[in-house]
Amino acid sequence: MLTISLHKPEFLSFSHYGFRNFHKFSRTPSSWTMAMNNYSGSFETRKKEELSIQVPATSIYSSDTQRLADADLRFDRLQVPEKELMHERKVEFGQFVAREAVIDEEYWTAAWLRAESHWEGINDRYVDNHKRKFAEQEFHAIKRRRTSLHGQKCRCIIMVRKEDKHVKRTVLKGVVGTLDLSVRCLLHEETFPGERVKAPLFCSIHGIGPNRYGYVANLCVAKSARRQGIATNMLHFAIESVKSNGIEHAYVHVHRNNTPAQKLYEKMGFEVIPLELLICASSFNEHEILRKPLHSVSDC
């Protein structure tokens, strides 16, 4: 006699924008008793128990998802009214507004846009899982980067659709672009951001004067909103923001194979730094570093 038992699988369902709905579907063990007639060689199978699916009340969360739940995100939250952002720095153009993200739902949407951009065009059966995990990690990373550390400040810039009194739009539908804007400081013996220079054990960070610079990263635009000048206007907003703080240069790293991004930054006045000027050129095998001088209005 042979007894076969079935294990209890667990399934996760996913909704739009990568938010997980956790349901643990437990399958009660079902066993069959198989008897063989030695004389006839035939098999007789008797099913002892019917299969059933039960949905228990409890849910199982990963650590990242539990932290996401702790953030108390409301995915049906409407866009922040413009009257509540009167003191926020912003730039309007057409039907869009560039400004800094101010609520967690905007940080999450920015993180999800970056996840979609990172995994765009990749054919993988688990791509939705990868996007969701990437977005969760990026959401918490954005919030960490907002905390000033050693004079290095980071802001999450977003592009949102303009408020329309006839249309109620959620944050998820309103945010169409994002980038990170940092004010950083060169490390000891560093001439350009990202150089791997062997520094003393207790190196210093030059937080004043020409050693401060602006740094742009993680620029992406929703597929449905591309080719409308969103990336260009977000960059313009970022550059003007660092110029107002007395910063003399802005930098960005671009992958060597990302031709559209290189053309965009060059159009905005960024120039590729030749490898011969870098102390450690091996640090930029896959990426190029571009720089834009920022001249104040009085210099023009």
XYZ file of C-alpha atoms in Angstrom:
300
model
C 0.000 0.000 0.000
C 1.313 3.450 -0.982
C 0.175 6.744 0.558
C 0.770 10.065 -1.266
C 0.402 13.391 0.586
C 0.107 16.862 -0.913
C 1.935 19.832 0.648
C 0.426 23.247 1.366
C 1.372 25.772 -1.350
C 1.083 29.524 -0.814
C 0.136 32.043 -3.473
C 0.665 35.789 -3.707
C -1.478 38.013 -5.887
C -0.357 41.373 -7.241
C -2.335 44.474 -8.017
C -1.461 47.510 -10.143
C 1.656 49.445 -9.096
C 3.135 46.371 -7.466
C 1.220 46.443 -4.198
C 0.892 42.951 -2.850
C -2.347 41.420 -1.722
C -1.316 38.635 0.574
C -3.564 35.614 0.671
C -2.367 32.308 1.992
C -4.286 29.539 0.301
C -3.823 26.352 2.273
C -4.678 23.030 0.701
C -5.673 20.283 3.069
C -3.568 17.167 2.635
C -5.218 14.602 0.447
C -4.039 11.030 0.313
C -4.796 8.122 -1.921
C -4.549 4.468 -1.039
C -3.284 2.368 -3.904
C -3.821 -1.393 -3.848
C -2.452 -3.822 -6.441
C -4.050 -7.141 -7.228
C -1.188 -9.571 -7.622
C -3.270 -11.950 -9.706
C -4.764 -9.615 -12.309
C -2.058 -6.907 -12.285
C -4.725 -4.169 -12.191
C -4.741 -1.107 -9.950
C -7.602 0.084 -7.804
C -7.369 3.624 -6.473
C -9.609 4.954 -3.804
C -9.643 8.653 -2.978
C -10.014 8.989 0.740
C -10.442 12.756 1.084
C -11.654 15.549 -1.153
C -9.437 18.592 -1.796
C -10.538 21.911 -0.362
C -9.195 25.487 -0.437
C -9.417 27.651 2.630
C -8.570 31.355 3.050
C -7.467 31.963 6.623
C -7.746 35.341 8.289
C -4.019 35.662 8.979
C -1.473 36.886 6.417
C 2.258 36.448 6.087
C 4.370 39.540 5.305
C 7.999 39.933 4.373
C 10.062 42.458 6.332
C 10.014 44.963 3.446
C 6.266 44.679 3.033
C 5.678 45.028 6.763
C 7.709 48.246 6.684
C 5.616 49.347 3.701
C 2.437 48.657 5.663
C 3.837 50.629 8.588
C 4.121 53.653 6.265
C 0.301 53.717 6.147
C 0.166 54.222 2.389
C -3.201 55.007 0.834
C -3.152 54.024 -2.821
C -6.467 55.742 -3.501
C -5.250 59.059 -2.092
C -6.006 62.072 -4.267
C -3.359 64.516 -5.465
C -2.245 67.158 -3.003
C -4.273 70.343 -3.716
C -2.149 73.162 -5.112
C -3.410 75.536 -2.419
C -1.589 73.379 0.155
C 1.683 73.810 -1.743
C 1.778 77.594 -1.880
C 5.174 77.777 -0.177
C 6.748 74.956 -2.171
C 9.184 75.776 -4.968
C 7.756 74.629 -8.298
C 7.843 75.222 -12.051
C 4.782 74.950 -14.286
C 4.757 74.153 -17.980
C 1.824 73.068 -20.105
C -0.323 70.620 -18.182
C 2.434 69.651 -15.732
C 4.134 70.942 -12.596
C 7.658 70.094 -11.390
C 8.194 70.177 -7.622
C 9.553 68.197 -4.705
C 7.616 65.149 -3.475
C 5.957 65.857 -0.119
C 3.960 62.756 0.872
C 4.712 59.049 1.093
C 2.351 58.143 -1.753
C 4.398 60.394 -4.067
C 7.624 58.720 -2.909
C 6.091 55.322 -3.587
C 4.911 56.300 -7.085
C 8.385 57.667 -7.871
C 9.860 54.370 -6.681
C 7.461 52.392 -8.863
C 8.278 54.486 -11.953
C 11.961 53.706 -11.355
C 11.178 50.003 -10.991
C 9.292 49.987 -14.299
C 12.114 51.862 -16.002
C 14.775 49.536 -14.574
C 12.977 46.379 -15.746
C 11.619 47.811 -18.999
C 12.038 45.516 -21.987
C 13.197 42.554 -19.894
C 11.372 39.313 -20.658
C 11.253 37.378 -17.427
C 8.455 35.320 -15.950
C 9.131 36.844 -12.537
C 9.433 40.443 -13.748
C 6.426 41.604 -11.688
C 8.040 40.167 -8.556
C 11.305 41.945 -9.401
C 9.516 45.261 -9.956
C 7.644 44.999 -6.699
C 10.799 44.187 -4.723
C 12.764 46.955 -6.453
C 10.008 49.502 -5.740
C 9.780 48.549 -2.071
C 13.543 48.919 -1.601
C 13.679 52.181 -3.555
C 10.778 53.630 -1.565
C 12.667 53.184 1.707
C 15.939 54.335 0.078
C 14.305 57.598 -1.058
C 13.142 58.305 2.478
C 16.594 57.537 3.887
C 18.334 59.787 1.367
C 16.146 62.715 2.401
C 17.937 62.773 5.748
C 20.911 65.127 5.636
C 24.202 63.339 6.303
C 27.563 65.152 6.427
C 26.133 68.049 4.448
C 24.772 65.825 1.667
C 21.101 66.533 1.038
C 18.843 64.702 -1.385
C 15.423 65.656 -2.715
C 12.998 63.570 -4.737
C 11.759 65.724 -7.617
C 8.543 64.718 -9.335
C 6.519 65.906 -12.297
C 2.760 65.850 -11.691
C -0.260 66.612 -13.801
C -1.851 69.965 -13.083
C -4.839 70.038 -10.815
C -8.145 69.957 -12.668
C -11.255 70.950 -10.752
C -13.351 68.720 -13.029
C -11.182 65.627 -12.553
C -10.353 63.811 -9.315
C -6.966 62.219 -9.866
C -5.080 59.916 -7.495
C -1.395 60.350 -6.713
C -0.643 57.126 -8.599
C -2.163 58.586 -11.759
C -0.837 62.106 -11.244
C 2.931 61.522 -10.964
C 4.476 61.051 -14.425
C 8.204 61.660 -13.856
C 10.867 61.667 -11.176
C 14.542 62.283 -10.438
C 16.829 62.572 -7.415
C 18.630 65.869 -6.804
C 21.488 65.919 -4.302
C 23.840 68.559 -2.970
C 27.038 66.674 -2.242
C 30.626 67.328 -1.281
C 33.816 65.947 -2.793
C 35.672 63.506 -0.615
C 39.327 63.882 0.290
C 41.519 63.907 -2.878
C 38.460 63.469 -5.121
C 38.383 65.621 -8.257
C 35.102 64.286 -9.688
C 32.156 62.445 -8.085
C 32.527 58.690 -7.941
C 36.301 58.449 -8.265
C 37.706 55.546 -6.299
C 40.594 57.300 -4.682
C 42.396 55.564 -1.856
C 41.910 58.010 0.993
C 43.267 57.984 4.545
C 41.354 56.021 7.136
C 39.952 59.245 8.616
C 39.257 61.288 5.483
C 37.535 64.638 5.443
C 34.547 65.902 3.506
C 34.888 69.398 2.100
C 31.456 70.880 2.783
C 32.005 74.443 1.651
C 33.166 76.389 -1.378
C 33.846 74.822 -4.769
C 33.840 71.278 -3.348
C 30.030 71.312 -3.166
C 28.219 70.170 -6.281
C 24.792 69.175 -7.528
C 24.151 65.586 -8.554
C 21.259 64.250 -10.662
C 20.233 60.582 -10.618
C 17.340 58.191 -11.282
C 15.649 60.280 -13.948
C 12.723 58.474 -15.542
C 9.361 59.269 -17.134
C 6.220 57.146 -17.358
C 5.834 55.529 -20.788
C 2.414 57.119 -21.263
C 3.855 60.627 -20.775
C 7.067 60.517 -22.795
C 8.049 62.919 -25.578
C 6.229 65.821 -23.948
C 9.262 67.658 -22.554
C 8.871 66.235 -19.047
C 12.485 65.075 -18.619
C 13.838 68.367 -19.986
C 11.704 70.476 -17.665
C 12.494 68.353 -14.602
C 16.200 68.810 -15.354
C 15.706 72.553 -15.791
C 13.944 72.701 -12.413
C 16.752 70.706 -10.767
C 19.515 72.852 -12.260
C 17.855 76.098 -11.208
C 17.403 74.705 -7.700
C 21.111 73.967 -7.194
C 22.113 77.270 -8.819
C 20.068 79.144 -6.244
C 22.193 77.517 -3.517
C 25.425 78.874 -4.963
C 26.559 75.562 -6.478
C 29.051 75.919 -9.328
C 28.721 72.522 -11.066
C 26.176 69.774 -11.596
C 27.120 66.177 -12.418
C 25.408 63.054 -13.683
C 26.538 59.508 -14.495
C 25.149 57.930 -17.677
C 25.610 54.386 -18.962
C 27.741 54.343 -22.109
C 25.032 52.488 -24.053
C 22.244 54.872 -23.053
C 22.409 57.127 -26.090
C 19.015 58.853 -25.593
C 19.997 59.915 -22.054
C 23.393 61.193 -23.238
C 21.698 63.304 -25.918
C 19.242 64.690 -23.377
C 21.969 65.800 -20.957
C 24.129 67.246 -23.732
C 21.100 69.194 -24.933
C 20.846 70.641 -21.414
C 24.481 71.789 -21.485
C 26.244 68.823 -19.851
C 29.632 67.825 -21.253
C 31.386 64.468 -21.048
C 34.547 64.588 -18.911
C 37.453 62.974 -20.836
C 38.945 59.891 -19.195
C 42.424 61.443 -19.177
C 41.207 64.010 -16.634
C 40.102 61.332 -14.191
C 42.506 60.173 -11.513
C 40.973 56.705 -11.549
C 39.508 56.119 -15.010
C 38.803 52.446 -14.209
C 35.937 53.632 -12.007
C 34.011 54.588 -15.142
C 34.238 51.449 -17.287
C 30.478 51.253 -17.851
C 29.443 54.854 -17.225
C 30.422 58.284 -18.392
C 30.421 61.278 -16.098
C 28.979 64.520 -17.431
C 29.357 67.987 -15.953
C 27.484 71.247 -16.415
C 28.933 74.577 -15.229
C 26.354 76.631 -13.365
C 26.847 80.355 -13.859
C 24.923 82.772 -11.720
C 22.699 85.410 -13.293
C 25.210 88.138 -12.415
C 27.886 86.360 -14.488
C 25.771 86.349 -17.641
